[in-house]
Every structure is written in C-alpha cells, then in structure tokens.
C-alpha cells in the first residue's frame, strides 16, 4: 500500500520549480482513505505560483472530497519543510485542528505536528455567525 510519504516524494519529482529550484511534494488523505497529491507549480510571474499543499487540496476537492484526515509535506530542505502561512489556512479549511501533519525532508527527517499547532487561533466559519 502506498504511504503518504511515498506519494509525496513521488509527486515532488513533478514539481515545476525553475525559479526557486525548491521542489515540494504534498500528499493528503481524504476522509474516504484516498490519497491526493500535489506539487508546487511556479510561474514566471512569481506571485502566480502555487504551493504543493494547494495542489493536493485542489486534487482532493476535484475528486469530490472536502475533508482531510492526514497531511504529509516533503522537500529537500535542511529541516522538515514548514508549510507557509497561506497553506496553513488552506489546510484548516478542510481539516480539524487535530489532523496530523508530518513535515519532512527528502533525507528522512520528520516532524509530527497538527493543523491547530501550525495555525493557533485560526479564523474559521464560526467567527462569521
Ligand atoms: N512551497 C510549497 O510548495 N509549500 C510550502 O509550504 C512552502 C513553499 C513552494 C512555493 C515555491 O514554489 C517554493 O516552495 C519556494 O518558496
């Protein structure tokens, strides 16, 4: 059975990162158990680039799922790659605060965290009632 790490490492190979040269792979598990993958896709107009996490979330939503239960992100960074702020908010949209997130390096270092730890005090839908 494919692990989230294997899925994230494999999709990272497809990253389009000619500008930063920093390839990122993300894999999320939907509530159904299915795995969805995403890689960063950069653009010559730099702000138009998208993160790996955003790609994985888009794949999940396109497949008809809107809840995730597990997240894995990997890059060739010296420390387990931290999700950017925007991706923390994107993950919080589709996963509860207790959802486990593993941040990793290609070399094999891993850091276990959760969505709530990465984004304490997150703004959510309950704030708008
Ligand atoms: N990147 C991600 O894909 N995810 C993150 O959470 C951190 C940053 C990408 C965006 C850009 O293509 C490259 O890494 C350098 O910032």
XYZ file of N, CA and C and ligand atoms in Angstrom:
403
model
N 0.853 -1.194 0.000
C 0.000 0.000 0.000
C 0.894 1.252 0.000
N 0.520 2.239 -0.804
C 1.305 3.466 -0.886
C 1.202 4.257 0.411
N 2.336 4.695 0.935
C 2.313 5.550 2.113
C 2.191 7.005 1.665
N 1.774 7.851 2.598
C 1.707 9.279 2.266
C 3.087 9.797 1.897
N 4.110 9.306 2.608
C 5.476 9.752 2.271
C 5.858 9.355 0.841
N 5.588 8.128 0.469
C 5.925 7.692 -0.891
C 5.185 8.541 -1.928
N 3.916 8.814 -1.638
C 3.112 9.614 -2.573
C 3.685 11.028 -2.691
N 4.052 11.618 -1.551
C 4.572 12.988 -1.561
C 5.938 13.053 -2.245
N 6.777 12.059 -1.983
C 8.097 12.032 -2.623
C 7.970 11.874 -4.134
N 7.033 11.026 -4.551
C 6.875 10.775 -5.990
C 6.350 12.007 -6.704
N 5.351 12.657 -6.137
C 4.779 13.819 -6.832
C 5.751 14.998 -6.799
N 6.591 15.052 -5.788
C 7.607 16.123 -5.713
C 8.477 16.129 -6.965
N 8.718 14.958 -7.519
C 9.551 14.870 -8.727
C 8.943 15.666 -9.886
N 7.629 15.856 -9.841
C 6.949 16.570 -10.929
C 6.844 18.072 -10.680
N 7.376 18.538 -9.566
C 7.262 19.968 -9.258
C 7.835 20.804 -10.397
N 7.176 21.931 -10.653
C 7.659 22.889 -11.651
C 8.235 24.054 -10.866
N 9.535 23.990 -10.623
C 10.173 24.989 -9.757
C 11.450 25.538 -10.385
N 11.340 26.059 -11.633
C 12.550 26.530 -12.312
C 13.133 27.793 -11.698
N 12.345 28.514 -10.901
C 12.814 29.793 -10.365
C 13.439 29.611 -8.989
N 12.736 28.936 -8.098
C 13.301 28.731 -6.757
C 14.216 27.506 -6.717
N 14.021 26.590 -7.657
C 14.726 25.296 -7.639
C 14.382 24.500 -6.372
N 13.307 24.846 -5.724
C 12.929 24.207 -4.459
C 11.664 23.390 -4.697
N 11.844 22.088 -4.840
C 10.711 21.211 -5.152
C 10.032 20.744 -3.875
N 8.714 20.804 -3.864
C 7.930 20.382 -2.707
C 6.875 19.385 -3.169
N 6.652 18.361 -2.353
C 5.582 17.395 -2.621
C 4.664 17.323 -1.413
N 3.375 17.207 -1.672
C 2.406 17.081 -0.576
C 1.430 15.959 -0.901
N 1.038 15.248 0.138
C 0.008 14.219 -0.019
C -0.970 14.377 1.135
N -2.247 14.350 0.811
C -3.271 14.408 1.855
C -4.146 13.177 1.710
N -4.618 12.688 2.859
C -5.569 11.576 2.828
C -6.962 12.146 3.047
N -7.870 11.852 2.136
C -9.251 12.288 2.291
C -9.980 11.374 3.261
N -11.153 11.806 3.690
C -11.935 11.018 4.643
C -12.261 9.627 4.095
N -12.300 9.478 2.788
C -12.572 8.171 2.167
C -11.388 7.218 2.295
N -10.217 7.770 2.617
C -8.994 6.964 2.660
C -8.125 7.177 1.438
N -8.681 7.786 0.419
C -7.911 8.017 -0.813
C -6.816 9.054 -0.575
N -5.731 8.905 -1.333
C -4.601 9.828 -1.242
C -4.629 10.785 -2.437
N -4.416 12.066 -2.146
C -4.353 13.091 -3.193
C -3.006 13.770 -3.117
N -2.442 14.051 -4.290
C -1.068 14.541 -4.379
C -0.996 15.925 -5.001
N -0.003 16.682 -4.593
C 0.224 17.981 -5.220
C 1.686 18.365 -5.141
N 2.129 19.157 -6.120
C 3.497 19.675 -6.113
C 3.421 21.175 -6.368
N 4.500 21.876 -6.052
C 4.477 23.310 -6.338
C 4.621 23.543 -7.837
N 3.895 24.549 -8.301
C 3.869 24.896 -9.723
C 4.150 26.390 -9.830
N 5.400 26.725 -10.174
C 5.787 28.129 -10.220
C 5.447 28.746 -11.571
N 5.506 30.090 -11.596
C 5.192 30.823 -12.813
C 6.203 31.955 -12.968
N 6.486 32.317 -14.203
C 7.421 33.416 -14.429
C 6.906 34.709 -13.792
N 5.604 34.848 -13.690
C 5.011 35.939 -12.895
C 4.917 35.369 -11.477
N 5.949 35.585 -10.702
C 6.164 34.834 -9.462
C 4.944 34.659 -8.551
N 4.141 35.709 -8.320
C 3.021 35.517 -7.374
C 1.964 34.530 -7.867
N 2.016 34.185 -9.138
C 1.027 33.239 -9.677
C 1.373 31.790 -9.371
N 2.516 31.549 -8.769
C 2.896 30.178 -8.422
C 2.006 29.628 -7.328
N 1.917 28.301 -7.286
C 1.090 27.657 -6.258
C 1.917 26.637 -5.488
N 1.554 26.455 -4.224
C 2.265 25.533 -3.346
C 1.793 24.093 -3.540
N 2.633 23.178 -3.097
C 2.307 21.755 -3.179
C 1.026 21.423 -2.404
N 0.892 22.013 -1.233
C -0.287 21.733 -0.412
C -1.561 22.165 -1.140
N -1.492 23.325 -1.795
C -2.655 23.827 -2.524
C -3.036 22.861 -3.640
N -2.018 22.288 -4.299
C -2.284 21.331 -5.370
C -2.950 20.066 -4.866
N -2.479 19.585 -3.726
C -3.066 18.358 -3.157
C -4.509 18.613 -2.731
N -4.739 19.762 -2.121
C -6.110 20.109 -1.713
C -7.005 20.235 -2.948
N -6.515 20.867 -3.986
C -7.315 21.017 -5.204
C -7.664 19.656 -5.796
N -6.708 18.722 -5.769
C -6.976 17.383 -6.305
C -8.059 16.683 -5.476
N -7.994 16.869 -4.160
C -8.997 16.251 -3.285
C -10.384 16.815 -3.562
N -10.463 18.125 -3.651
C -11.775 18.756 -3.869
C -12.306 18.401 -5.264
N -11.424 18.348 -6.235
C -11.850 17.990 -7.593
C -12.402 16.570 -7.644
N -11.914 15.726 -6.744
C -12.383 14.334 -6.698
C -13.677 14.201 -5.886
N -14.138 15.311 -5.326
C -15.412 15.280 -4.618
C -15.312 15.147 -3.116
N -14.098 15.292 -2.576
C -13.938 15.191 -1.119
C -13.624 16.565 -0.535
N -14.127 16.808 0.662
C -13.869 18.110 1.285
C -13.353 17.993 2.717
N -13.032 16.772 3.156
C -12.424 16.625 4.487
C -11.146 15.833 4.366
N -10.099 16.302 5.003
C -8.845 15.550 5.010
C -8.542 15.080 6.427
N -7.815 13.962 6.500
C -7.559 13.338 7.806
C -6.074 13.228 8.124
N -5.234 13.513 7.159
C -3.798 13.342 7.351
C -3.067 14.114 6.251
N -1.922 14.684 6.616
C -1.166 15.507 5.660
C 0.316 15.153 5.754
N 0.999 15.128 4.614
C 2.444 14.881 4.579
C 3.053 15.850 3.564
N 4.096 16.563 3.976
C 4.757 17.525 3.084
C 6.261 17.263 3.128
N 6.891 17.218 1.962
C 8.319 16.910 1.921
C 9.046 17.826 0.935
N 10.264 18.192 1.327
C 11.116 18.998 0.446
C 12.577 18.679 0.764
N 13.439 19.174 -0.082
C 14.872 18.932 0.122
C 15.493 19.980 1.024
N 14.781 20.358 2.037
C 15.200 21.414 2.965
C 16.088 20.838 4.064
N 16.866 21.704 4.754
C 17.701 21.208 5.844
C 16.899 20.730 7.046
N 15.755 21.354 7.277
C 14.863 20.893 8.361
C 13.524 20.518 7.726
N 12.717 19.725 8.414
C 11.406 19.364 7.850
C 10.685 20.626 7.372
N 10.233 20.597 6.133
C 9.757 21.828 5.495
C 8.506 22.399 6.186
N 8.582 23.616 6.675
C 7.392 24.205 7.292
C 6.408 24.642 6.209
N 5.132 24.388 6.413
C 4.119 24.913 5.483
C 4.124 26.432 5.583
N 3.913 27.099 4.462
C 3.807 28.559 4.507
C 2.497 28.955 5.192
N 2.395 30.201 5.555
C 1.207 30.668 6.270
C -0.078 30.447 5.494
N -0.036 30.740 4.192
C -1.242 30.572 3.384
C -1.701 29.129 3.344
N -0.751 28.210 3.277
C -1.123 26.792 3.225
C -1.666 26.316 4.571
N -1.201 26.906 5.652
C -1.769 26.555 6.967
C -3.254 26.899 6.975
N -3.596 28.048 6.454
C -5.007 28.436 6.399
C -5.782 27.524 5.447
N -5.179 27.177 4.331
C -5.867 26.292 3.368
C -6.129 24.935 3.992
N -5.158 24.398 4.714
C -5.351 23.093 5.361
C -6.462 23.184 6.409
N -6.506 24.293 7.156
C -7.514 24.457 8.205
C -8.933 24.494 7.634
N -9.049 24.869 6.377
C -10.374 24.910 5.741
C -10.972 23.501 5.612
N -10.097 22.502 5.467
C -10.568 21.160 5.145
C -10.257 20.102 6.196
N -9.562 20.519 7.264
C -9.223 19.543 8.306
C -9.380 20.145 9.684
N -9.804 19.336 10.648
C -9.900 19.793 12.031
C -8.519 20.065 12.599
N -8.517 20.781 13.730
C -7.251 21.152 14.346
C -6.408 19.972 14.759
N -7.064 18.832 15.023
C -6.334 17.648 15.484
C -5.777 16.798 14.340
N -5.965 17.224 13.111
C -5.457 16.438 11.972
C -3.931 16.385 12.016
N -3.363 15.172 11.967
C -1.901 15.063 11.998
C -1.241 15.529 10.698
N -0.176 16.280 10.873
C 0.604 16.777 9.733
C 2.042 16.340 9.949
N 2.627 15.713 8.955
C 4.045 15.368 9.027
C 4.808 16.234 8.051
N 5.776 16.964 8.594
C 6.672 17.784 7.785
C 7.965 16.990 7.654
N 8.540 16.968 6.456
C 9.660 16.047 6.256
C 10.721 16.605 5.321
N 11.879 15.966 5.386
C 12.942 16.226 4.418
C 13.085 15.000 3.521
N 13.660 15.236 2.355
C 13.929 14.107 1.456
C 14.869 13.118 2.136
N 15.772 13.636 2.942
C 16.761 12.780 3.614
C 16.131 11.873 4.673
N 14.925 12.206 5.111
C 14.245 11.297 6.043
C 13.891 11.866 7.401
N 14.276 13.119 7.675
C 13.869 13.715 8.949
C 12.372 14.016 8.904
N 11.696 13.825 10.024
C 10.260 14.096 10.078
C 9.935 14.862 11.353
N 8.953 15.736 11.244
C 8.425 16.442 12.413
C 6.914 16.254 12.407
N 6.404 15.722 13.510
C 4.963 15.495 13.615
C 4.302 16.692 14.283
N 3.254 17.216 13.662
C 2.537 18.335 14.238
C 1.057 18.175 13.893
N 0.282 19.215 14.135
C -1.140 19.181 13.781
C -1.501 20.520 13.141
N -2.673 20.544 12.544
C -3.121 21.800 11.919
C -3.262 22.890 12.980
N -3.811 22.558 14.136
C -4.000 23.586 15.177
C -2.676 24.096 15.722
N -1.686 23.228 15.810
C -0.372 23.675 16.288
C 0.264 24.618 15.269
N 0.038 24.319 14.002
C 0.630 25.173 12.960
C -0.104 26.500 12.824
N -1.391 26.485 13.179
C -2.187 27.706 12.998
C -3.077 27.937 14.219
N -2.464 28.322 15.338
C -3.277 28.567 16.532
C -4.191 29.771 16.322
N -5.376 29.665 16.904
C -6.316 30.786 16.813
C -6.849 31.021 15.421
N -6.910 29.945 14.625
C -7.314 30.099 13.222
C -8.683 30.769 13.084
N -8.784 31.648 12.139
C -10.065 32.232 11.744
C -10.863 31.146 11.053
N -12.088 30.886 11.501
C -12.894 29.881 10.813
C -14.341 30.332 10.674
N -15.140 29.458 10.089
C -16.518 29.835 9.744
C -17.321 30.257 10.965
N -17.018 29.667 12.135
C -17.764 30.028 13.355
C -17.564 31.499 13.731
N -16.495 32.093 13.251
C -16.243 33.500 13.558
C -17.167 34.436 12.777
N -17.899 33.890 11.830
C -18.731 34.756 10.980
C -20.218 34.650 11.289
N -20.583 33.863 12.321
C -22.024 33.722 12.604
C -22.508 34.917 13.435
N 6.404 25.947 -1.219
C 5.438 24.991 -1.141
O 5.067 24.368 -2.151
N 4.893 24.742 0.071
C 5.241 25.400 1.221
O 4.534 25.303 2.221
C 6.481 26.189 1.244
C 6.845 26.749 -0.082
C 6.969 26.250 -2.536
C 6.482 27.549 -3.140
C 7.611 27.897 -4.080
O 7.355 27.236 -5.316
C 8.835 27.275 -3.441
O 8.370 26.368 -2.454
C 9.758 28.289 -2.782
O 9.050 29.111 -1.916
